[in-house]
Amino acid sequence: MSRLAATFEALSKAGRKALIPFITTGDPNPEFTLPLMHAMVEAGVDIIELGIPFSDPMADGPVIQRASERALAHKMSLRRVLALATEFRKTNQHTPLVLMGYVNPIEIFGYESFADAAKLADVDGILTVDLPPEEASEYGSLLKARAIDPIFLLAPNSTDDRIKKMDVLGSGYLYYVSLKGVTGAGHLNIADVEAKLQHIRANTQLPVAIGFGVKDAAMSKTIADIGDGVVVGSALISKIEANLDDLDTAKRDIIALLAAMRQAMDA
Amino acid sequence: MRVTKVNTMTEKYNMPDERGHFGVYGGIFVAETLIPPIQELNEAYQRYLKDPEFIAELSADLKNYVGRPSPLYHAERWSRHLGGAQVYLKREDLNHTGAHKVNNTVGQALLAKRMGKTRIIAETGAGQHGVATATVAARLGLECVVYMGSVDVARQALNVYRMKLLGATVVSVESGSKTLKDALNEALRDWVTNVDNTFYIIGTVAGPHPYPAMVRDFQTVIGHEAKQQCLEATGRLPDALVACVGGGSNAIGLFHPFIDDTSVAMYGVEAAGDGIETGRHSAPLSAGKPGVLHGNRTYLMSDENGEIIETHSISAGLDYPGVGPEHAWLKDSGRANYVSITDIEAMAGFHALTKMEGIIPALESSHALAYTMKLAPTMKKDDIIIVNLSGRGDKDMHTIAQREGIEL
Ligand SMILES: Cc1ncc(COP(=O)(O)O)c(C=O)c1O
């Protein structure tokens, strides 16, 4: 069983939900990320999504766009993200790592070489924002052959047919984008999310993580009651952006928010 | 009245496949939220393409609103001066709003209307597509938002003002390189947020399927007219076609109806900026490699890590790191040739046409003219070149004056 499947199974047995932080690798500098990852694990997160910075993050709002720009200013790259994952695994063999990014860096790396390198780095899942199932079948097979979970997005306007498609192609979990918009948007409607989750559950047994628009502990609790996992990204990265001249505070604020979310979700 | 031909295929050439692939290029590379609107658009497009009422309305608009057919003008004096082939100019600069862009916006706006969309968005580089979009939105009474990189807002101030007069909101984009690619990113973000009521009018043959095929089909009116006009004027087909390539819509519009006519050579002219060797250019077909950006696989300018490289060109409309996927296919298949022209050469093309023929061309089109200056002298006096004069130069007066140290 993959680390992701095992994690969701264990959580489910314990009646708990996954807390999944998203951070952009190398934001605001490459040295900041690794200690932050370990600290987040200590704060009780279950899975870490590591963003691969990209020059043209079409699905991201301003907060994650600027995180990408800060990381790229330090020459962060897919190769360096993989090196960092390798480094993380030296002292943590249990927390699943999911790389999340856009397809061009992977295309330029080469799909097969990338799948090999991700395996070597002991990465657990890959989410490629602009690679829908239509274009992903070969790539998905390359990943699955190496026991890496290809993770797909579902949106509020995804039809039942598409949910079924993701169920077949995806593994690990499905990522439900809770609103029509970019990351960090602020108009999440809980009743809509609840209604959509019923459709999703009817068409897949895979765990469903919900993200986009989760900003505070109260919201994480509400979302945890609906899905199997809660993804929080922009709210964490905002802490970095607000404390660029005092990164200890940035880190402390991130950990405090995650700890509060953990507590609310487990209550 | 002559009815406009809008076709997705010639007799022998049937591209793209139903999932939008031109060989390995093209396709649909977008986030999940955009899949349903793209499917909805594709269905509407496939349906109305065959709808006689739609085609009749489009034909009438192209005739009465755009001013088509545009003339095919024999540039006799310039041809004599160049001392080789006879150069004919397809006068897209005479269209309403001053460029070929309006052929496409008229078509997409009619689709938007039939699909019940109330809000139009667009990206623009030179501002020609933005103006052409604001124009059709004004005419149909639709809300219109145009995204434009802040670098382009500065160098195409006149077009920004035109868009505002037409009632559009112009959003200056500050992210990334602040040019056309960033405007496209921002338009995609808007579309994802407002998918229910919004129609995204992409201005070139880029983006996810069906855009590259659909925009091409709306632009093939250029090539269909040119072919007929050339036959009427000279009794035969041209020997060569020349067009500038930004995203590639004016080029494919001219080329496509000639694809089966293998005696007709095709030259797409990219912007070499300061020179290909300097790295400061916008010539992905000449110096890039395949990658994925803005919804399709095509030749791209990206670095060894897959990050998109900043481009450079004197002309905002060519300042784009990608190119339509059909051009990538035509390059690999060898059917079309892709060459490049520097800023300095383009300026020479600009001045040559202005002085010799009394026609002030757009800086984008000046790239095609500059290549024609190289090509024509290598050909026989009874050979024929058709150059797509994709737009007029009014919008570029400030850029040119500034470059030549003149204060207006
Ligand atoms: C006059 C003119 N020609 C050419 C272009 C380049 O676009 P495309 O390559 O899609 O024809 C532009 C774009 O703004 C333009 O304004």
CSV table of N, CA, C and O and ligand atoms in Angstrom, one decimal, chain B residues 99-101 126 128-129 203-205 244-251 317-318 362 364-365 390-391 395, ligand 1:
chain,number,residue,atom,x,y,z
B,99,ALA,N,-6.5,45.9,-38.3
B,99,ALA,CA,-5.7,44.7,-38.3
B,99,ALA,C,-6.6,43.5,-38.6
B,99,ALA,O,-7.8,43.6,-38.6
B,100,HIS,N,-5.9,42.3,-38.8
B,100,HIS,CA,-6.7,41.1,-39.1
B,100,HIS,C,-7.4,40.6,-37.8
B,100,HIS,O,-8.3,39.8,-38.0
B,101,LYS,N,-7.1,41.1,-36.7
B,101,LYS,CA,-7.6,40.6,-35.4
B,101,LYS,C,-9.2,40.5,-35.4
B,101,LYS,O,-9.8,39.7,-34.8
B,126,ALA,N,-0.2,44.0,-28.5
B,126,ALA,CA,-0.1,45.2,-29.1
B,126,ALA,C,-1.4,46.1,-28.9
B,126,ALA,O,-1.4,47.3,-29.1
B,128,GLN,N,-4.1,45.5,-30.5
B,128,GLN,CA,-5.0,45.3,-31.6
B,128,GLN,C,-6.2,44.4,-31.3
B,128,GLN,O,-7.3,44.6,-31.7
B,129,HIS,N,-5.8,43.2,-30.7
B,129,HIS,CA,-6.9,42.3,-30.4
B,129,HIS,C,-7.8,42.8,-29.3
B,129,HIS,O,-9.0,42.6,-29.4
B,203,GLY,N,-7.0,35.8,-28.8
B,203,GLY,CA,-6.7,36.6,-29.9
B,203,GLY,C,-5.8,35.9,-30.9
B,203,GLY,O,-5.5,36.5,-32.0
B,204,THR,N,-5.3,34.7,-30.7
B,204,THR,CA,-4.5,34.1,-31.6
B,204,THR,C,-4.7,32.6,-31.6
B,204,THR,O,-5.5,32.1,-30.9
B,205,VAL,N,-3.9,31.9,-32.5
B,205,VAL,CA,-4.2,30.4,-32.6
B,205,VAL,C,-3.5,29.7,-31.5
B,205,VAL,O,-2.8,28.6,-31.8
B,244,CYS,N,4.0,37.5,-40.7
B,244,CYS,CA,4.6,37.5,-39.4
B,244,CYS,C,3.9,36.5,-38.5
B,244,CYS,O,2.8,36.2,-38.7
B,245,VAL,N,4.7,36.0,-37.5
B,245,VAL,CA,4.2,35.0,-36.6
B,245,VAL,C,4.4,35.5,-35.2
B,245,VAL,O,5.5,35.5,-34.7
B,246,GLY,N,3.3,35.9,-34.5
B,246,GLY,CA,3.4,36.1,-33.0
B,246,GLY,C,2.9,34.8,-32.4
B,246,GLY,O,3.6,33.9,-32.2
B,247,GLY,N,1.5,34.8,-32.2
B,247,GLY,CA,0.9,33.5,-31.9
B,247,GLY,C,0.6,32.7,-33.2
B,247,GLY,O,0.6,31.5,-33.2
B,248,GLY,N,0.5,33.5,-34.3
B,248,GLY,CA,0.4,32.8,-35.6
B,248,GLY,C,-0.9,32.9,-36.3
B,248,GLY,O,-1.2,32.2,-37.2
B,249,SER,N,-1.8,33.8,-35.9
B,249,SER,CA,-3.2,33.8,-36.4
B,249,SER,C,-3.3,34.4,-37.8
B,249,SER,O,-4.0,33.8,-38.7
B,250,ASN,N,-2.5,35.5,-38.1
B,250,ASN,CA,-2.6,36.0,-39.4
B,250,ASN,C,-1.9,35.1,-40.4
B,250,ASN,O,-2.3,35.0,-41.5
B,251,ALA,N,-0.8,34.5,-39.9
B,251,ALA,CA,-0.1,33.6,-40.8
B,251,ALA,C,-0.9,32.4,-41.2
B,251,ALA,O,-1.0,32.0,-42.3
B,317,GLY,N,3.0,42.8,-30.4
B,317,GLY,CA,2.2,41.7,-30.9
B,317,GLY,C,3.0,40.5,-31.2
B,317,GLY,O,2.4,39.4,-31.4
B,318,LEU,N,4.3,40.6,-31.3
B,318,LEU,CA,5.1,39.4,-31.5
B,318,LEU,C,5.8,38.9,-30.3
B,318,LEU,O,6.5,37.9,-30.3
B,362,ALA,N,2.0,48.1,-39.6
B,362,ALA,CA,2.3,47.8,-38.2
B,362,ALA,C,3.7,47.3,-38.1
B,362,ALA,O,4.2,46.7,-39.0
B,364,GLU,N,4.5,44.7,-36.4
B,364,GLU,CA,4.4,43.2,-36.6
B,364,GLU,C,4.6,42.9,-38.0
B,364,GLU,O,5.4,42.1,-38.4
B,365,SER,N,3.7,43.5,-38.8
B,365,SER,CA,3.7,43.2,-40.3
B,365,SER,C,5.0,43.6,-40.9
B,365,SER,O,5.4,43.0,-41.9
B,390,SER,N,-0.7,42.5,-42.1
B,390,SER,CA,-1.7,42.2,-41.0
B,390,SER,C,-2.3,43.4,-40.3
B,390,SER,O,-3.3,43.3,-39.7
B,391,GLY,N,-1.6,44.5,-40.3
B,391,GLY,CA,-2.1,45.7,-39.6
B,391,GLY,C,-1.4,47.0,-40.0
B,391,GLY,O,-0.4,47.0,-40.7
B,395,LYS,N,-0.8,52.7,-34.5
B,395,LYS,CA,-0.5,52.4,-33.0
B,395,LYS,C,0.9,52.5,-32.7
B,395,LYS,O,1.3,52.5,-31.5
C,1,LIG,C1,-1.0,43.9,-36.7
C,1,LIG,C2,-0.6,42.6,-36.1
C,1,LIG,N1,0.0,41.6,-36.8
C,1,LIG,C3,0.3,40.5,-36.2
C,1,LIG,C4,0.1,40.2,-34.9
C,1,LIG,C5,0.6,38.9,-34.3
C,1,LIG,O1,-0.5,38.0,-34.0
C,1,LIG,P1,-0.7,36.7,-34.9
C,1,LIG,O2,0.6,36.1,-35.0
C,1,LIG,O3,-1.7,35.9,-34.1
C,1,LIG,O4,-1.2,37.1,-36.2
C,1,LIG,C6,-0.5,41.2,-34.1
C,1,LIG,C7,-0.8,41.0,-32.6
C,1,LIG,O5,-1.1,41.8,-31.9
C,1,LIG,C8,-0.9,42.4,-34.7
C,1,LIG,O6,-1.5,43.4,-34.0
